[in-house]
PDB file of C-alpha atoms in Angstrom:
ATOM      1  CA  UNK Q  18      12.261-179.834 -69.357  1.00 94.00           C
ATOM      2  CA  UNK Q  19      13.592-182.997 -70.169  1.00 94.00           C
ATOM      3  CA  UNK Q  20      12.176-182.667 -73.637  1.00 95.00           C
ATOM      4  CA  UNK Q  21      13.962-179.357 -74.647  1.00 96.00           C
ATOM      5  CA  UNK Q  22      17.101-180.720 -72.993  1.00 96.00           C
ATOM      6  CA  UNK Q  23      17.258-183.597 -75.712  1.00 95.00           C
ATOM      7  CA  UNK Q  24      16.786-180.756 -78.213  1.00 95.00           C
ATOM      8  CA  UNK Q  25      20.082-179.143 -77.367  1.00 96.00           C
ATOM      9  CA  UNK Q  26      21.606-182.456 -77.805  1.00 95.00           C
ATOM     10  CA  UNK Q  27      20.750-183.213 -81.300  1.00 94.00           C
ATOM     11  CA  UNK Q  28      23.966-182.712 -83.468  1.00 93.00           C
ATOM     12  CA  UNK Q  29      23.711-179.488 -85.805  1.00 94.00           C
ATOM     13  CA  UNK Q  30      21.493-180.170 -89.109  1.00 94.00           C
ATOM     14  CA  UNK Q  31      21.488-177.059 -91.214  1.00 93.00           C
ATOM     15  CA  UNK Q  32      18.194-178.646 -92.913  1.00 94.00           C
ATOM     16  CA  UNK Q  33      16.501-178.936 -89.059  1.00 95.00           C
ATOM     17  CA  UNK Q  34      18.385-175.681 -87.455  1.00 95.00           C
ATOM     18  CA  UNK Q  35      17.288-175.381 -84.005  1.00 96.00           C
ATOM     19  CA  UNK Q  36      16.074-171.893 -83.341  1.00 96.00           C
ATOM     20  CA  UNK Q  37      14.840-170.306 -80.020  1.00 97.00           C
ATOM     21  CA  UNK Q  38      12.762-167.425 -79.391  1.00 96.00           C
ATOM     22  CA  UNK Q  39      11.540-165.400 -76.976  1.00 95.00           C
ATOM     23  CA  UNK Q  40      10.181-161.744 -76.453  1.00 94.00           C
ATOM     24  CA  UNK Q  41      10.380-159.001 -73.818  1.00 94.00           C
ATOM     25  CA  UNK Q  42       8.963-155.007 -73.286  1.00 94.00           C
ATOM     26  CA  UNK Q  43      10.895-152.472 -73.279  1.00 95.00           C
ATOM     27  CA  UNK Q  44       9.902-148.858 -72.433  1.00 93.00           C
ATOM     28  CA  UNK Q  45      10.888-145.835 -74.734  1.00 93.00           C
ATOM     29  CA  UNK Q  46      12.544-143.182 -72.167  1.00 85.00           C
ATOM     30  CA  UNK Q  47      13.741-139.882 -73.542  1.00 81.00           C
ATOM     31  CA  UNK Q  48      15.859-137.422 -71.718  1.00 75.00           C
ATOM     32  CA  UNK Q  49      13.911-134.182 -70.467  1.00 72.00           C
ATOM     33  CA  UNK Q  50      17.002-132.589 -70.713  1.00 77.00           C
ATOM     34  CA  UNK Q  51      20.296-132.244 -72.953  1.00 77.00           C
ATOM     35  CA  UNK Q  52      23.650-134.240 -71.475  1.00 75.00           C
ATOM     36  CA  UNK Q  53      26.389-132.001 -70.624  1.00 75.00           C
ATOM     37  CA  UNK Q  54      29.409-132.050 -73.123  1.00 80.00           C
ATOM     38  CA  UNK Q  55      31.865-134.398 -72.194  1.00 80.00           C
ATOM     39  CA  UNK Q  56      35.476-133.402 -71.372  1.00 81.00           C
ATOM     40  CA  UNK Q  57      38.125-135.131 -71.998  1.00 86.00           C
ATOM     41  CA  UNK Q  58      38.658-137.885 -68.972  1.00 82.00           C
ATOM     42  CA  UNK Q  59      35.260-137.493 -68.100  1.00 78.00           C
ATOM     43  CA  UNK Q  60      32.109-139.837 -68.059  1.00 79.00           C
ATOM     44  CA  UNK Q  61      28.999-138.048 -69.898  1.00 74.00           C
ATOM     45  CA  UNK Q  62      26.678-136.686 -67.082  1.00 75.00           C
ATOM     46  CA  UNK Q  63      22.971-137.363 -68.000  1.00 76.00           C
ATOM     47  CA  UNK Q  64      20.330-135.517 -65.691  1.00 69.00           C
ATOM     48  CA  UNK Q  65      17.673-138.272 -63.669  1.00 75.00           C
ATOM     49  CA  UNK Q  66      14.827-136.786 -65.291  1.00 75.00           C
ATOM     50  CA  UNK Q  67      13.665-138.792 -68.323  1.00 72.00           C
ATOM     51  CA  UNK Q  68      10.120-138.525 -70.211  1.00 81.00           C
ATOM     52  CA  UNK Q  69       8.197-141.739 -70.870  1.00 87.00           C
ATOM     53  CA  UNK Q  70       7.400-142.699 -74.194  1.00 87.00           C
ATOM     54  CA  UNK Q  71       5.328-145.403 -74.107  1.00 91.00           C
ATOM     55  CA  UNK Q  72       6.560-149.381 -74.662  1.00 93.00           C
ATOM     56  CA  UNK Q  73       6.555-152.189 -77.227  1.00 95.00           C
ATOM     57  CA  UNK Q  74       7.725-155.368 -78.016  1.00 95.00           C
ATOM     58  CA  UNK Q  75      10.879-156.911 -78.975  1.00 96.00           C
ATOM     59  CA  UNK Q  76      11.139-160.121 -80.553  1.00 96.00           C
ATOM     60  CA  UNK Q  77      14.608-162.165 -80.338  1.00 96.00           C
ATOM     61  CA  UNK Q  78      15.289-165.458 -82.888  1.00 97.00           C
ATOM     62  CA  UNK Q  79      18.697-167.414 -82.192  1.00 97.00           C
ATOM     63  CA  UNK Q  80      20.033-170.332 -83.581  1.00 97.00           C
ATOM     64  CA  UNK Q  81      22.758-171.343 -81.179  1.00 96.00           C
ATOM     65  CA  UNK Q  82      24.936-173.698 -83.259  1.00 96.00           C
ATOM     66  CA  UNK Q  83      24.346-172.202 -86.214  1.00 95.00           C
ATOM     67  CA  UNK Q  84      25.014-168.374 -85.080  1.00 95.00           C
ATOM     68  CA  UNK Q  85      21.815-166.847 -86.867  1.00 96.00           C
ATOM     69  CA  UNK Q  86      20.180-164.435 -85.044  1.00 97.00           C
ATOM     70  CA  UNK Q  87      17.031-161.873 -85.977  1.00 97.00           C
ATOM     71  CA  UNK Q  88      15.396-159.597 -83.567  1.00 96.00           C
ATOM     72  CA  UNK Q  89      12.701-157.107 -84.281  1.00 95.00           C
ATOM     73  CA  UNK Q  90      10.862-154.402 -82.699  1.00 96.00           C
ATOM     74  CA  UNK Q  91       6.823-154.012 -82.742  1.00 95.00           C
ATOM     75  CA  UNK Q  92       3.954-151.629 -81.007  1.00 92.00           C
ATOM     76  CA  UNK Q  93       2.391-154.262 -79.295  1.00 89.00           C
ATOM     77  CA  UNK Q  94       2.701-158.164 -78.413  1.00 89.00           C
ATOM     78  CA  UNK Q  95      -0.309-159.897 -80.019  1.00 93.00           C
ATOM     79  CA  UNK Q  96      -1.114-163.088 -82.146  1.00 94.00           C
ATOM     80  CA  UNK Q  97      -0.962-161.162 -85.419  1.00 95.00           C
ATOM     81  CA  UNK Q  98       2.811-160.097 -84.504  1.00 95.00           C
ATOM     82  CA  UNK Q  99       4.319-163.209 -83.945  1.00 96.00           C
ATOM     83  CA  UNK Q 100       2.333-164.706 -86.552  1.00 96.00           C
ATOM     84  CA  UNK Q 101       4.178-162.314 -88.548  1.00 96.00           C
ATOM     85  CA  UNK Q 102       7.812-162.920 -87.133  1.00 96.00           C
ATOM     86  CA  UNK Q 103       7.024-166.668 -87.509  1.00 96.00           C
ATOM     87  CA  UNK Q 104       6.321-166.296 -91.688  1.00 96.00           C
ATOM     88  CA  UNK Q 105       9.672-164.083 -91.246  1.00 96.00           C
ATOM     89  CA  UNK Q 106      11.471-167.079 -89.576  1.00 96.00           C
ATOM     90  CA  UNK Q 107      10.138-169.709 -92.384  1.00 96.00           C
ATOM     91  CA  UNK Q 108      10.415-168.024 -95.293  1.00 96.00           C
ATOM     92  CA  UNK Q 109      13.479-165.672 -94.853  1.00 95.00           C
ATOM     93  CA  UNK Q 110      15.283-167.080 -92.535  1.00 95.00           C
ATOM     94  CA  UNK Q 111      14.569-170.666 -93.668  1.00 96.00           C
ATOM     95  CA  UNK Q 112      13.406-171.004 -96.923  1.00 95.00           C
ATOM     96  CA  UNK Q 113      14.761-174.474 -97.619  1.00 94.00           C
ATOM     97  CA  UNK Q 114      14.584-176.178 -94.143  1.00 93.00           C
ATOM     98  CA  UNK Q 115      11.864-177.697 -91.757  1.00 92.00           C
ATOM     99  CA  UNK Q 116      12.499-175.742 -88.417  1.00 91.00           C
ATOM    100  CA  UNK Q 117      12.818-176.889 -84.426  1.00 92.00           C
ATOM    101  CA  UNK Q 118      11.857-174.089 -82.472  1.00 93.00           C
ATOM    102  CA  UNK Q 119      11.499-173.343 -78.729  1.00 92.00           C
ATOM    103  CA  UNK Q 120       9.780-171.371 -77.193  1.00 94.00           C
ATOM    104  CA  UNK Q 121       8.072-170.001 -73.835  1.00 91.00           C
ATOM    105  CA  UNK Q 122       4.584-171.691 -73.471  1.00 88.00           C
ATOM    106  CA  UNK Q 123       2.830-168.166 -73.905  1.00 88.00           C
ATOM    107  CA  UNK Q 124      -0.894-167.389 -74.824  1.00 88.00           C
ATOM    108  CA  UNK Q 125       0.073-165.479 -78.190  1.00 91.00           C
ATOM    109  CA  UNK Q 126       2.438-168.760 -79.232  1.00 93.00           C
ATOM    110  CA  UNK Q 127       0.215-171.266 -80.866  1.00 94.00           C
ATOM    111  CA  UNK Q 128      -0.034-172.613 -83.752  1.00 94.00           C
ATOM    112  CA  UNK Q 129      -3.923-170.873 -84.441  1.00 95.00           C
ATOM    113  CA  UNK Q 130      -2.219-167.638 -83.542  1.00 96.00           C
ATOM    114  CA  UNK Q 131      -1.001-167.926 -87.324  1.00 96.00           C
ATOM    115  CA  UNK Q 132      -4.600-168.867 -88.879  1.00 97.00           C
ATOM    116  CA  UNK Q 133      -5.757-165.177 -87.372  1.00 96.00           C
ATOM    117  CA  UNK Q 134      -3.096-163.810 -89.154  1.00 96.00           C
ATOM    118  CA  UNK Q 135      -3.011-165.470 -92.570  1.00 97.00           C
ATOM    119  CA  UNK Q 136      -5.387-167.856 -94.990  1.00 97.00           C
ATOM    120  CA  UNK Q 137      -5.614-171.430 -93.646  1.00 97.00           C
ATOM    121  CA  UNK Q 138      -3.851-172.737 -96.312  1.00 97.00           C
ATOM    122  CA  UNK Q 139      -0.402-170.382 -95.709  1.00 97.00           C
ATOM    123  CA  UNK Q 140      -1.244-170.585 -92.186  1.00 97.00           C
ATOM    124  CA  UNK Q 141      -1.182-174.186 -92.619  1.00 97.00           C
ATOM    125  CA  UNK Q 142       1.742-174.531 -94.667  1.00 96.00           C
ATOM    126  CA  UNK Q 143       4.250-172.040 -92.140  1.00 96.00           C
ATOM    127  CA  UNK Q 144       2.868-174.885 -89.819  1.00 96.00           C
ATOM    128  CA  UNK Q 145       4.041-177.524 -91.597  1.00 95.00           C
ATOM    129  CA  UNK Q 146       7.587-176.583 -91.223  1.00 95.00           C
ATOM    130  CA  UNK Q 147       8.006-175.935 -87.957  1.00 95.00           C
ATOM    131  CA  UNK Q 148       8.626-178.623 -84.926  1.00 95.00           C
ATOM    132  CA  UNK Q 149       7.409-176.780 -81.848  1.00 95.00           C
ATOM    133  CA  UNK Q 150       8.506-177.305 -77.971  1.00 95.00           C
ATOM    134  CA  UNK Q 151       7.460-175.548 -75.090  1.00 95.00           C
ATOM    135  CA  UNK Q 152       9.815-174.787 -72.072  1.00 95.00           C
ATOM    136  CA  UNK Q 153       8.124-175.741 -68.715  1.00 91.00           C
ATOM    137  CA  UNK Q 154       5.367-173.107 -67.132  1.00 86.00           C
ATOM    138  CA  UNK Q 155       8.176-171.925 -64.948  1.00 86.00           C
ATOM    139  CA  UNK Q 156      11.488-173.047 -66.939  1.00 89.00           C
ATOM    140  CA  UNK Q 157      11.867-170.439 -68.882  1.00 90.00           C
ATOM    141  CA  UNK Q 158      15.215-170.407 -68.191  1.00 93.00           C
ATOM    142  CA  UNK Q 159      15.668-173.084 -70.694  1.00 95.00           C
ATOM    143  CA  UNK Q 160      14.744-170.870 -73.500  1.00 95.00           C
ATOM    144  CA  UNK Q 161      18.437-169.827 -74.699  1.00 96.00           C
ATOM    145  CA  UNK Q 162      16.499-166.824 -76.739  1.00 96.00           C
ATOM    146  CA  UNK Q 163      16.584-165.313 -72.906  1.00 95.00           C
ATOM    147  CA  UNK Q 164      20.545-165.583 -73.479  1.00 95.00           C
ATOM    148  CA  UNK Q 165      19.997-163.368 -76.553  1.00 96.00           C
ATOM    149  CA  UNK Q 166      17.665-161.242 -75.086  1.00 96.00           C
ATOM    150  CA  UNK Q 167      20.307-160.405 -71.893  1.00 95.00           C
ATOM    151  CA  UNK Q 168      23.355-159.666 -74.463  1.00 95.00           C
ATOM    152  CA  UNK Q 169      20.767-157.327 -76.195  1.00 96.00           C
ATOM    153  CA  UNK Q 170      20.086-155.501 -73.003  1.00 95.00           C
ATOM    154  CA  UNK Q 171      24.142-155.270 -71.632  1.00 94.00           C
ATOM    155  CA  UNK Q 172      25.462-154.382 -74.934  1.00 94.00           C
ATOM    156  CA  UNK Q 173      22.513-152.049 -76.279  1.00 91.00           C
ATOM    157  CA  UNK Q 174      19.425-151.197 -74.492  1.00 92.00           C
ATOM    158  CA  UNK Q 175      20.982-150.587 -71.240  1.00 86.00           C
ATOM    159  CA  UNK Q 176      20.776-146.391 -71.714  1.00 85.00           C
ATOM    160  CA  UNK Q 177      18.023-144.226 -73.439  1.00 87.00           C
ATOM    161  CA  UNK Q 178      16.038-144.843 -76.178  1.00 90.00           C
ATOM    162  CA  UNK Q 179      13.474-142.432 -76.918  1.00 89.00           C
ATOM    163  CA  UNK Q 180      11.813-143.384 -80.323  1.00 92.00           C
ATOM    164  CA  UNK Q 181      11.082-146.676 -81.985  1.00 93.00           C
ATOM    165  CA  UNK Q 182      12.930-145.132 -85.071  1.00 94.00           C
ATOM    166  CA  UNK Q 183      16.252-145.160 -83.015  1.00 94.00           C
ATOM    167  CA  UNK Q 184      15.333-148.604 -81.131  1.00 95.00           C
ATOM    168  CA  UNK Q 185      14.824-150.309 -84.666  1.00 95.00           C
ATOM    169  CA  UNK Q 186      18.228-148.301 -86.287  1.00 95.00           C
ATOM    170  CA  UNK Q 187      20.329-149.413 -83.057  1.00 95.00           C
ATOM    171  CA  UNK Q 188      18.925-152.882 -82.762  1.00 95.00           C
ATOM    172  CA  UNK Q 189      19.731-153.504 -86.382  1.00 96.00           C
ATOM    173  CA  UNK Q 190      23.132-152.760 -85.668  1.00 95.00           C
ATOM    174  CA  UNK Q 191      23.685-155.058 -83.356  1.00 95.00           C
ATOM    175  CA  UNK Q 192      22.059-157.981 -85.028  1.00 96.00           C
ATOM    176  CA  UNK Q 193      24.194-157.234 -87.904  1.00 96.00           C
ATOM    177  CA  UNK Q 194      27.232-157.458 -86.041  1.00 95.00           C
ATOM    178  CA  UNK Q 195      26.268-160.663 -84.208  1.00 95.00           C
ATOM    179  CA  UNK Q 196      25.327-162.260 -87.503  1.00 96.00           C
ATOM    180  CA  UNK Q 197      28.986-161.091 -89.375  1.00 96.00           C
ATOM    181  CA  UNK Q 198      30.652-162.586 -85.949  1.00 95.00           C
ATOM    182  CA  UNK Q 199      28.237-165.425 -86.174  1.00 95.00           C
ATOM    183  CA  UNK Q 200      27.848-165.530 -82.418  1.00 95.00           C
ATOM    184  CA  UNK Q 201      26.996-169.212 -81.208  1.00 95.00           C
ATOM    185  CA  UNK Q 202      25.847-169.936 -77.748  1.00 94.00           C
ATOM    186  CA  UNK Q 203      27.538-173.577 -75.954  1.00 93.00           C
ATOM    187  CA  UNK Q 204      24.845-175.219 -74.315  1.00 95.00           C
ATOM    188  CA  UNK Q 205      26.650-177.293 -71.479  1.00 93.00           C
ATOM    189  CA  UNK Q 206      23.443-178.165 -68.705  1.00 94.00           C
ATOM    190  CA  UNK Q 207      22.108-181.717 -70.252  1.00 94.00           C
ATOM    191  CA  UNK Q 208      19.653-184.186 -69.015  1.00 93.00           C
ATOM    192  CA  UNK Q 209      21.566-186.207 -66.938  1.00 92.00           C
ATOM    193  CA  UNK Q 210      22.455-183.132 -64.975  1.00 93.00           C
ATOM    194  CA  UNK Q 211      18.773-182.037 -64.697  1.00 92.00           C
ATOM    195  CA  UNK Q 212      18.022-185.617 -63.341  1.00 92.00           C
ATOM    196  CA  UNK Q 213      20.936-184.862 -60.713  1.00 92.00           C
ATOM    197  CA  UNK Q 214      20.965-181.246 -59.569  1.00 92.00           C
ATOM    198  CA  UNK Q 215      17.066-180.855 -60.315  1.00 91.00           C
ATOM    199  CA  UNK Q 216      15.844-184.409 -58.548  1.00 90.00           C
ATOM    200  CA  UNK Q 217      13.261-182.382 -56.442  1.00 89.00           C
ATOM    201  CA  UNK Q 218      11.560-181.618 -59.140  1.00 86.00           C
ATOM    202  CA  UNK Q 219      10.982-185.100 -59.840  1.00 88.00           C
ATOM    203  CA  UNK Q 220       7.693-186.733 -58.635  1.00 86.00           C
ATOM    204  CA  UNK Q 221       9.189-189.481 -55.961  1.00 84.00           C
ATOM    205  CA  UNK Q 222       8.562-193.294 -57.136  1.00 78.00           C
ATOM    206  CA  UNK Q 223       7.451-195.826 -54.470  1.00 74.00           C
ATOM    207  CA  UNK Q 224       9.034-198.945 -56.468  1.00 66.00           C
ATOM    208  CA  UNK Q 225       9.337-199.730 -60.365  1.00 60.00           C
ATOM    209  CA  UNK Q 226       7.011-202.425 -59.298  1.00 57.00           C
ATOM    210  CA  UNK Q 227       3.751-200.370 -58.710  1.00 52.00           C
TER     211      UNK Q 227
END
């Protein structure tokens, strides 16, 4: 905890951005039947009955300070996909800099996740310019990507979306829009309030002396 805390603290370095990720399902509902038409003064009225369309995976990248942001849509959650959204964040997103990024302490998110993607010597070098922590087995609240991922979910996903066509096409959208408004996130909770509001979490100390 107290490690990604001191992350948030480090002043902004465009050459060491501080990017967060995280990922979450989602599940592809269609309606089963058309909406009425709305009238004027009138909410839409959208039967209950929705058809299932199976899930998938989407991926969320934010920088806070810097107000970057990249989120992508994929079948599945395995290595070989966030292999590939980690070669996205290097060499698209970051071409020129040497990356901090946090992340959940998940299975798929290791650094060999990238040499079952790729050639051990571009697996290697994506490595090289990245600066990984881990938020705590149950701190995943400390992930700010979770921040990006809840906007997503008021301000998009919270209706039908039936296809991953129209997921990807309205997803895009909104990234694009965050990224033109360059929406930053203010980090306020630091390590001296962890050690305060969080001290039962702390393993209790007899003396200094033993």
């Amino acid at each position: 905890m107290e490690d990604v805390l001191d992350v948030y603290e480090l002043p902004y370095d465009p050459q060491h951005p501080v990017v967060c990720m995280d990922e979450k399902p989602y599940q592809l509902l269609d309606d089963a039947r058309d909406a009425l038409p709305v009238r004027p003064g009138d909410i839409q009225k959208v039967d209950s009955e929705y058809v299932r369309n199976g899930t998938c995976s989407i991926f969320a990248f934010v920088e806070p300070l810097g107000g970057r942001h990249h989120t992508s849509v994929h079948e599945h959650r395995t290595v070989l996909d966030w292999a590939e959204e980690i070669k996205y964040l290097v060499d698209v997103m970051y071409p020129d800099a040497e990356s901090i990024l946090i992340m959940d302490n998940l299975n798929t998110h290791k650094p060999a996740s990238l040499y079952k993607r790729y050639k051990p010597e571009k697996a290697r070098r994506i490595i090289r310019k990245l600066e990984m922590h881990y938020t705590p087995k149950h701190g995943s609240w400390l992930d700010m990507a979770e921040i990006e991922l809840n906007v997503l979910t008021r301000q998009c996903l919270s209706r039908r979306i039936g296809t991953l066509e129209a997921l990807r096409s309205e997803i895009t959208a909104w990234e694009a829009e965050r990224n033109q408004n360059h929406e930053k996130i203010l980090w306020h909770f630091q390590t001296g309030d962890a050690r305060t509001k969080l001290i039962s979490l702390y393993p209790t100390i007899i003396s200094d002396s033993q």
